[in-house]
Coordinates of C-alpha atoms in Angstrom, one line a residue:
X453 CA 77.3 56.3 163.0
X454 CA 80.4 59.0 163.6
X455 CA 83.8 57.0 163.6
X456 CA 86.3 58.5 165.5
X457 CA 90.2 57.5 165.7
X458 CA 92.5 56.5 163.0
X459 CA 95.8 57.2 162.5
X460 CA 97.9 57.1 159.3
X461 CA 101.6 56.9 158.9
X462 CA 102.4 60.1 157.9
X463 CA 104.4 60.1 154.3
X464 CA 104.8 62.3 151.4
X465 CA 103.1 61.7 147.7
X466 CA 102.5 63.1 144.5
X467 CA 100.0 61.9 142.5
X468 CA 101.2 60.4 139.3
X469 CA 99.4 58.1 137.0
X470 CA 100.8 54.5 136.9
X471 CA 101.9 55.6 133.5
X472 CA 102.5 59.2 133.8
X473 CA 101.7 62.5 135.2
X474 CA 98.1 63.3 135.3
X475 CA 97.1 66.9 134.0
X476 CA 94.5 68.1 137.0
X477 CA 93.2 71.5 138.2
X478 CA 95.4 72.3 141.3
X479 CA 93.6 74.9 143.8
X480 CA 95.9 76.0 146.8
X481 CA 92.8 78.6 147.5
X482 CA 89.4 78.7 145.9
X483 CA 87.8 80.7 144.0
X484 CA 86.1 84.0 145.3
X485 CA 82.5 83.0 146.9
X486 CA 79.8 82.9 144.5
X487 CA 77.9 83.3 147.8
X488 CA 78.3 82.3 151.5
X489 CA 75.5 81.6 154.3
X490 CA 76.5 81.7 157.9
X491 CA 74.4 82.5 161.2
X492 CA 73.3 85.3 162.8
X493 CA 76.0 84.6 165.6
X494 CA 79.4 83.9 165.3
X495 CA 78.8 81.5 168.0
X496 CA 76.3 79.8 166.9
X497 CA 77.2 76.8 164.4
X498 CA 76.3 76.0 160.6
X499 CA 76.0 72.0 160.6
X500 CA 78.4 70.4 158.2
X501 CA 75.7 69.5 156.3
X502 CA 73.7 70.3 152.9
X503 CA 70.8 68.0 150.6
X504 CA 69.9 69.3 147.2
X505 CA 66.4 68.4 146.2
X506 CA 66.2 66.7 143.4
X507 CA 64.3 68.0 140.3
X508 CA 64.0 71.4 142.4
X509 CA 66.7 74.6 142.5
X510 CA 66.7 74.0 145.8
X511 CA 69.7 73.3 148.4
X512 CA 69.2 72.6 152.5
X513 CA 71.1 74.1 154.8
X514 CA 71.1 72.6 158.5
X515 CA 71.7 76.0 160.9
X516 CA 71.7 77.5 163.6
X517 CA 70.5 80.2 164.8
X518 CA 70.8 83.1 168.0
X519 CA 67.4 84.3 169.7
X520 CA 67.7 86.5 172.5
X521 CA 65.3 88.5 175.0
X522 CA 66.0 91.3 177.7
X523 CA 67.6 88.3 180.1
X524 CA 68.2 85.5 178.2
X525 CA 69.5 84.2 174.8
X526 CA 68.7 80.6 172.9
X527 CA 69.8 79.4 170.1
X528 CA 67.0 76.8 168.5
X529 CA 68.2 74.6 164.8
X530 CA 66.3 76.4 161.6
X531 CA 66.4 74.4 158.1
X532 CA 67.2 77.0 155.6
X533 CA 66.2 76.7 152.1
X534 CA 68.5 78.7 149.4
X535 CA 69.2 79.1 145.9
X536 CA 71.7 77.0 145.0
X537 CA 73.1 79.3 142.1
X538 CA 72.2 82.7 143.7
X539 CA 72.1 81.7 147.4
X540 CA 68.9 83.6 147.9
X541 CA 67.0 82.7 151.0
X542 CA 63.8 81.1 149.9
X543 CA 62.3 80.6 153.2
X544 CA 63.7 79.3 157.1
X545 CA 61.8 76.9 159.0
X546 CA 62.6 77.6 163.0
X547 CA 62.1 74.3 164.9
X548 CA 61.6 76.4 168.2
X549 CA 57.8 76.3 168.9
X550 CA 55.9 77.3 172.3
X551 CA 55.9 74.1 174.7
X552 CA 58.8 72.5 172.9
X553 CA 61.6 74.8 174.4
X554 CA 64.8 75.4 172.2
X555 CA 65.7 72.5 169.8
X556 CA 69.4 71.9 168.5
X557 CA 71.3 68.8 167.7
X558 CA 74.3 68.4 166.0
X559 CA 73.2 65.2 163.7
X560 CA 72.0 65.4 160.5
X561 CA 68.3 65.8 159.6
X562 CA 67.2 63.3 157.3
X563 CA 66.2 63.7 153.5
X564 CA 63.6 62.3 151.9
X565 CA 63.9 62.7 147.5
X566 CA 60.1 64.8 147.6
X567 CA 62.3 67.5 149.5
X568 CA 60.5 66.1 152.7
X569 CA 62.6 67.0 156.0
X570 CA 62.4 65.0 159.3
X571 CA 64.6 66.4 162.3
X572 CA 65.1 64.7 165.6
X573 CA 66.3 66.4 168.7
X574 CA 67.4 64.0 171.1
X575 CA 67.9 66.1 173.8
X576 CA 64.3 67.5 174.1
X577 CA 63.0 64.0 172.3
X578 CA 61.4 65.6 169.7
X579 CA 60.7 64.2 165.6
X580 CA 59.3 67.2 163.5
X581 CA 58.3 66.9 159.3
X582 CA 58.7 70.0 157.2
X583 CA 57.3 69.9 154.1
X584 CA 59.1 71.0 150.9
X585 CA 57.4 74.6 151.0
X586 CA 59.0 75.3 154.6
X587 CA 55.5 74.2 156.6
X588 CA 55.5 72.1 159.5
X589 CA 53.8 68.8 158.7
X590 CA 53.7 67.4 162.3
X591 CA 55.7 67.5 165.1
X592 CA 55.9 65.2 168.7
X593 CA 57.4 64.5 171.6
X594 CA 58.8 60.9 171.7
X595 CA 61.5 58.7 172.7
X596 CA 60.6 58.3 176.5
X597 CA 61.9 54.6 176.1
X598 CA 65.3 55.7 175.1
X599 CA 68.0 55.6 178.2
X600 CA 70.4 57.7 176.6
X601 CA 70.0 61.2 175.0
X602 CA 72.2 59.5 171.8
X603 CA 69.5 58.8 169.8
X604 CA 69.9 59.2 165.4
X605 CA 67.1 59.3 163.0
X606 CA 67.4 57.7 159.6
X607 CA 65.0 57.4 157.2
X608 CA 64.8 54.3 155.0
X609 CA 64.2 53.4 151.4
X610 CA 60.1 52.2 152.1
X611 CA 59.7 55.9 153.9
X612 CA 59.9 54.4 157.3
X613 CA 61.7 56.3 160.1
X614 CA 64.3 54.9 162.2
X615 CA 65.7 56.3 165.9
X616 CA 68.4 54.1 166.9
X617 CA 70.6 54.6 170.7
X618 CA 73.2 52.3 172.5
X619 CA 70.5 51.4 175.7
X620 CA 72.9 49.6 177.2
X621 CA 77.1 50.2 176.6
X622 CA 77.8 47.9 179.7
X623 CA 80.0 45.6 177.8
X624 CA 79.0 42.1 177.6
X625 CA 76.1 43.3 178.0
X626 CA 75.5 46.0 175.0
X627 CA 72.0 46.7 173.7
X628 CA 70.4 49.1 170.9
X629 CA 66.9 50.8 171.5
X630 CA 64.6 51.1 168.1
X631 CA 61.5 53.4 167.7
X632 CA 60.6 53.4 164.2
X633 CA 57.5 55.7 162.7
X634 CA 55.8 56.3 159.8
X635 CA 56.3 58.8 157.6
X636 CA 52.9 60.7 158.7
X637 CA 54.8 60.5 162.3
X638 CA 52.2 56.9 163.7
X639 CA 54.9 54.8 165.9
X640 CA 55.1 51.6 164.7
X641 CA 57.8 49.6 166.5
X642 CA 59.2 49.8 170.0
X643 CA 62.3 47.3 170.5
X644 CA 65.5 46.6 172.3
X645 CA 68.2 44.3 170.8
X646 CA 70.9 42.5 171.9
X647 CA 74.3 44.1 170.4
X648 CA 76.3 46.8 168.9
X649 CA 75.0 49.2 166.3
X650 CA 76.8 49.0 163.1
X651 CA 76.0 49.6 159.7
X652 CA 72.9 51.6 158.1
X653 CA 71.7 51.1 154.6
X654 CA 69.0 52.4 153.1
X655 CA 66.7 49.3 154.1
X656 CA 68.8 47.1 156.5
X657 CA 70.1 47.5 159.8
X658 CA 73.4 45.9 160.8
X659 CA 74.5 45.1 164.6
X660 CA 77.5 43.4 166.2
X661 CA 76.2 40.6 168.1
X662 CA 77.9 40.7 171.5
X663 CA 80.4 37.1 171.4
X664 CA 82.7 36.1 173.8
X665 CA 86.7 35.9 173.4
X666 CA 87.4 33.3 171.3
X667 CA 83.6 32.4 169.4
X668 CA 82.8 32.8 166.4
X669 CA 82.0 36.6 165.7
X670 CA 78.5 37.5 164.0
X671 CA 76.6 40.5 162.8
X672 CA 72.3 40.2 163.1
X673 CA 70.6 42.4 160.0
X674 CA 67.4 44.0 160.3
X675 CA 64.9 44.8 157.9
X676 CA 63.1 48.2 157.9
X677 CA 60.3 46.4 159.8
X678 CA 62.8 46.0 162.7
X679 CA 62.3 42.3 161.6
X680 CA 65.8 40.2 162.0
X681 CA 66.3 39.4 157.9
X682 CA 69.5 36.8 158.9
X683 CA 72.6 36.7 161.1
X684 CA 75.8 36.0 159.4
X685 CA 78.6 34.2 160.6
X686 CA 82.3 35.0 160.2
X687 CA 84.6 32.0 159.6
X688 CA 85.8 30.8 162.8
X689 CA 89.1 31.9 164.2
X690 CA 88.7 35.4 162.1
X691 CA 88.5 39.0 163.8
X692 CA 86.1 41.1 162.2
X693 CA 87.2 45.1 163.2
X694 CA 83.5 46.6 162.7
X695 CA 84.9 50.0 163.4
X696 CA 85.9 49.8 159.8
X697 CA 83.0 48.2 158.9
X698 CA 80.9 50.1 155.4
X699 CA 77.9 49.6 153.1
X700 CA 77.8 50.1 149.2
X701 CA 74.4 52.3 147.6
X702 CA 73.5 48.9 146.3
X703 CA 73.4 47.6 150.0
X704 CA 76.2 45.4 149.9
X705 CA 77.8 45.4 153.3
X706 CA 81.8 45.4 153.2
X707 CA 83.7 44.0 156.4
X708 CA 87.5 44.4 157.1
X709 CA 88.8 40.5 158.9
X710 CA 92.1 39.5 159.8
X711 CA 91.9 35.4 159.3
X712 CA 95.7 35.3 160.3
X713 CA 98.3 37.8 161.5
X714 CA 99.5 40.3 159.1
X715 CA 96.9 39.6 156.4
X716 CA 94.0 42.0 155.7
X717 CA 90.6 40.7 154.0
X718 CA 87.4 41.9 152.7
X719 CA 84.5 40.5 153.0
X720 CA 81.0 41.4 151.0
X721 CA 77.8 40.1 152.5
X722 CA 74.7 40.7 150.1
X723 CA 71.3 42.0 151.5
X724 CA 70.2 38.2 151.9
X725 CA 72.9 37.2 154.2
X726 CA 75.1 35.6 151.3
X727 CA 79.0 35.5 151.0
X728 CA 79.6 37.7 147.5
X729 CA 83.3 37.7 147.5
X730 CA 86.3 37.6 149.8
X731 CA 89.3 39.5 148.6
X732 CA 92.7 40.0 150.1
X733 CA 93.7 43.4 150.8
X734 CA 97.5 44.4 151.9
X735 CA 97.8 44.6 156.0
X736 CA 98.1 48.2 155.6
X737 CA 95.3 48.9 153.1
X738 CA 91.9 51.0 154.5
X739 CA 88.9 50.0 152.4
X740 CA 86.1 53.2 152.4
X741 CA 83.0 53.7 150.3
X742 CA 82.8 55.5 146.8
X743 CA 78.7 54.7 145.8
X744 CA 78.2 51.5 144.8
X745 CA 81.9 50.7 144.7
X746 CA 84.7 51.3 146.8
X747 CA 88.4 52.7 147.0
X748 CA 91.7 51.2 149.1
X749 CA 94.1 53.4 150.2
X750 CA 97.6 52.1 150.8
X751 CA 100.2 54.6 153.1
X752 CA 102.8 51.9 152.1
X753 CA 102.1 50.8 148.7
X754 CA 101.4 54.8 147.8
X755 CA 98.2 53.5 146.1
X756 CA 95.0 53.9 145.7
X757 CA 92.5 51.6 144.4
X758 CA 89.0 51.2 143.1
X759 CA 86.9 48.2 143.1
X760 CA 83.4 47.4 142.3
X761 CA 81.8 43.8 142.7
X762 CA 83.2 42.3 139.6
X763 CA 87.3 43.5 140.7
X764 CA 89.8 46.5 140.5
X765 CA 88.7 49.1 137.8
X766 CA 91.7 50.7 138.1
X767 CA 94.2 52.0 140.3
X768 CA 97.2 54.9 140.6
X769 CA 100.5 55.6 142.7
X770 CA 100.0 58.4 144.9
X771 CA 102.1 61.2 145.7
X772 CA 102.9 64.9 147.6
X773 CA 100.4 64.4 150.5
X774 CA 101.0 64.5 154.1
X775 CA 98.6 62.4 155.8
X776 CA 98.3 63.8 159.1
X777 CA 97.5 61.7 162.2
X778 CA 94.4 61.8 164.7
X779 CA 91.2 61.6 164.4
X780 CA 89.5 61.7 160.6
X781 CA 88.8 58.5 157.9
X782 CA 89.2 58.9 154.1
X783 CA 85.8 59.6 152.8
X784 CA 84.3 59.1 149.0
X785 CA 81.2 60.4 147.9
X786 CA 79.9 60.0 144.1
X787 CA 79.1 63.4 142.3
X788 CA 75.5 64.0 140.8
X789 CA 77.5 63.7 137.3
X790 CA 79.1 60.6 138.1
X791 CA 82.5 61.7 139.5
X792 CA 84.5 60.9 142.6
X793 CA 84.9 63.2 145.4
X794 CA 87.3 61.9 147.8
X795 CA 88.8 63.4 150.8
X796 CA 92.2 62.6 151.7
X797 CA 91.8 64.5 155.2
X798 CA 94.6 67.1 153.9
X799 CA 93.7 67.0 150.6
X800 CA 90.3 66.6 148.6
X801 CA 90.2 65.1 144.7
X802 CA 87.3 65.1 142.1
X803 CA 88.4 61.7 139.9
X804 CA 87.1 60.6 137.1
X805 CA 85.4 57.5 138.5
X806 CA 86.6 55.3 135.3
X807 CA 89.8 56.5 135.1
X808 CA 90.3 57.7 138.5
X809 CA 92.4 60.5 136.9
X810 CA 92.1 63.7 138.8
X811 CA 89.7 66.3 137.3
X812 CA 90.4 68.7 140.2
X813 CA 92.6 68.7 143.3
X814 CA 92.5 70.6 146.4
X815 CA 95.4 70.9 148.6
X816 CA 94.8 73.0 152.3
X817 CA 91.6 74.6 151.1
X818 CA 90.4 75.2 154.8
X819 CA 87.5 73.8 153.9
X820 CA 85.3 69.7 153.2
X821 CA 83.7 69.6 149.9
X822 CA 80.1 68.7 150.6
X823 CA 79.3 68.4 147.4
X824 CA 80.5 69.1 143.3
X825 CA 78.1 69.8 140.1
X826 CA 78.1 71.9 137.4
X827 CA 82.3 72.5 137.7
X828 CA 80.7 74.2 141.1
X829 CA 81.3 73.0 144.9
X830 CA 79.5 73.4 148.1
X831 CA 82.1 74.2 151.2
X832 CA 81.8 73.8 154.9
X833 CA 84.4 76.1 156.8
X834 CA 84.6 75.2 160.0
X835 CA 86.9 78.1 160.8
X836 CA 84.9 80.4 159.3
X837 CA 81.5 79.1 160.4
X838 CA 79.6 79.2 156.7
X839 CA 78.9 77.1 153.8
X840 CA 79.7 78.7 150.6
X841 CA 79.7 78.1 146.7
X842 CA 82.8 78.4 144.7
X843 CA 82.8 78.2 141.0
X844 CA 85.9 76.2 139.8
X845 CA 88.1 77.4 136.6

């Protein structure tokens, strides 16, 4: 789910090894466009958003695009399918089809590893499939139980398809609407629950149960099935802040508490409902996902840290970066080679994940790196309105 406001205490860093300067790539601009892909409209968005099918020269691209008549103009969501060395078009799927109007949304489609794309349009309440040769494998209307127009589709690890919306955001009173389908498009649940949504892995379902002040806070976890797997309790007396609230690719969930003023904890709950680990964290410390471990950034300490489940791997004094404040959360991502692409909000790093020296680093590049491979990356210019490709030196 989009997280929203943070704000960071804005210093200035360099980033030096803990014993030494660290020999890295700098890039004040990138390299000249191997090749770009925008819309027909400058207008009209390109989605912050790309999925490389594995085993297949194939990259997605989530876009817009402008249809007009003699009176009127539309603009309907295509999934475009491109070369990701050349950038040549292989084929665009529109998703606007007679009796379903103009479909658009700006949430992500979801990906399944066959290079299988499902699309839901909450405004219109429509799920479409598109097959990995650019066909439409089915389409429907749906979602008629759904109060709100907020709806997201995920898919999960067994194939199953997920909408999830806030029904109710009376608070007190807060409750999440479920539709879940199979992946031939056959609904199989319709359910409300009592709560918050949370946290999505790739076969659970976290929600903030709604507590009163002062009782114990608790999270319920659902399976795939829309089945409650276990509700876990918090030690009493502790605030959980769920905004901050992650989960590792193994499915661990991560929770930020405070179990006393000025002290920071986290705490890892398996996919069975079990206590993992608890581990202090400074008071000023953000905890963020990197795969299946995880990175702490301190605007105090100038550090950054990784973890995995067994403790730190390693960790470095940061420096020269203005951390702006406003909206934006620190984001890790690991690379199809094994790296770390992290984004600093004003700066972006590829570390090595072992040493988390810095392979390349990326200061005002007017761009997010969606994605690095083969000493290549995939940009999002929001200014400009195009992803591009941008071989690195």
């Amino acid at each position: 789910m989009k997280k929203k406001l943070v704000s960071f205490i804005v210093a200035t860093f360099a980033f030096a090894n803990v014993t030494g300067v660290v020999a890295a790539k700098n890039y004040d601009s990138l390299p000249q466009a191997v090749w770009s892909q925008t819309t027909n409209a400058d207008y009209i968005p390109i989605q912050e958003e790309s999925f490389f099918v594995p085993g297949k020269e194939t990259l997605y691209l989530h876009v817009g695009e402008e249809r007009a008549s003699e009176t009127k103009v539309w603009s309907p969501d295509t999934l475009r399918a491109v070369d990701p060395k050349t950038g040549k078009v292989k084929w665009v799927f529109s998703f606007a089809k007679a009796g379903y109007g103009w479909p658009s949304t700006e949430g992500p489609f979801a990906y399944a590893p066959d290079g299988t794309v499902y699309a839901y349009f909450s405004s219109e309440g429509l799920l479409y499939s598109v097959s990995p040769d650019g066909k439409e494998n089915w389409s429907k209307r749906i979602g008629r139980e759904l109060a709100l127009s907020d709806g997201k589709l995920y898919r999960m690890g067994d194939g199953t398809l997920i909408i999830a919306a806030q029904k109710s955001m009376k608070i007190g009173a807060e409750t999440v609407q479920f539709l879940s389908f199979d992946k031939n498009g056959k609904q199989k649940v319709s359910k409300v629950v009592s709560g918050k949504l949370n946290t999505v892995t790739k076969n659970q379902i976290a929600i903030e149960v709604v507590t009163k002040e002062g009782d114990t806070q608790k999270v319920d976890v659902y399976n795939s099935s829309l089945q409650r797997s276990f509700q876990y309790n918090f030690p009493k007396g502790t605030y959980v802040n769920f905004y901050t609230a992650f989960a590792l690719d193994d499915g661990t969930f991560i929770f930020s508490v405070i179990p006393k003023p000025k002290t920071q904890k986290l705490i890892a709950v398996s996919p069975q409902g079990k206590t993992i680990w608890g581990r202090i964290i400074d008071q000023f410390g953000f905890a963020f996902k990197a795969g299946s471990e995880y990175l702490v950034f301190n605007t105090h300490t100038k550090k950054i840290s990784l973890f995995n489940q067994e403790g730190l791997v390693k960790e470095r004094i940061l420096a020269n970066l203005t951390l702006p404040e406003g909206d934006g959360l620190p984001t890790a991502n690991k690379t199809a080679d094994g790296k770390l692409l992290v984004n600093l909000l004003s700066k972006q790093y590829i570390f090595d994940a072992k040493t988390l020296s810095t392979i390349h680093e990326f200061n005002q590049i007017k761009g997010t790196i969606l994605d690095y491979r083969q000493n290549s990356v995939i940009v999002f210019s929001w200014q400009e309105n195009k992803i591009s490709m941008h071989l690195l030196n």
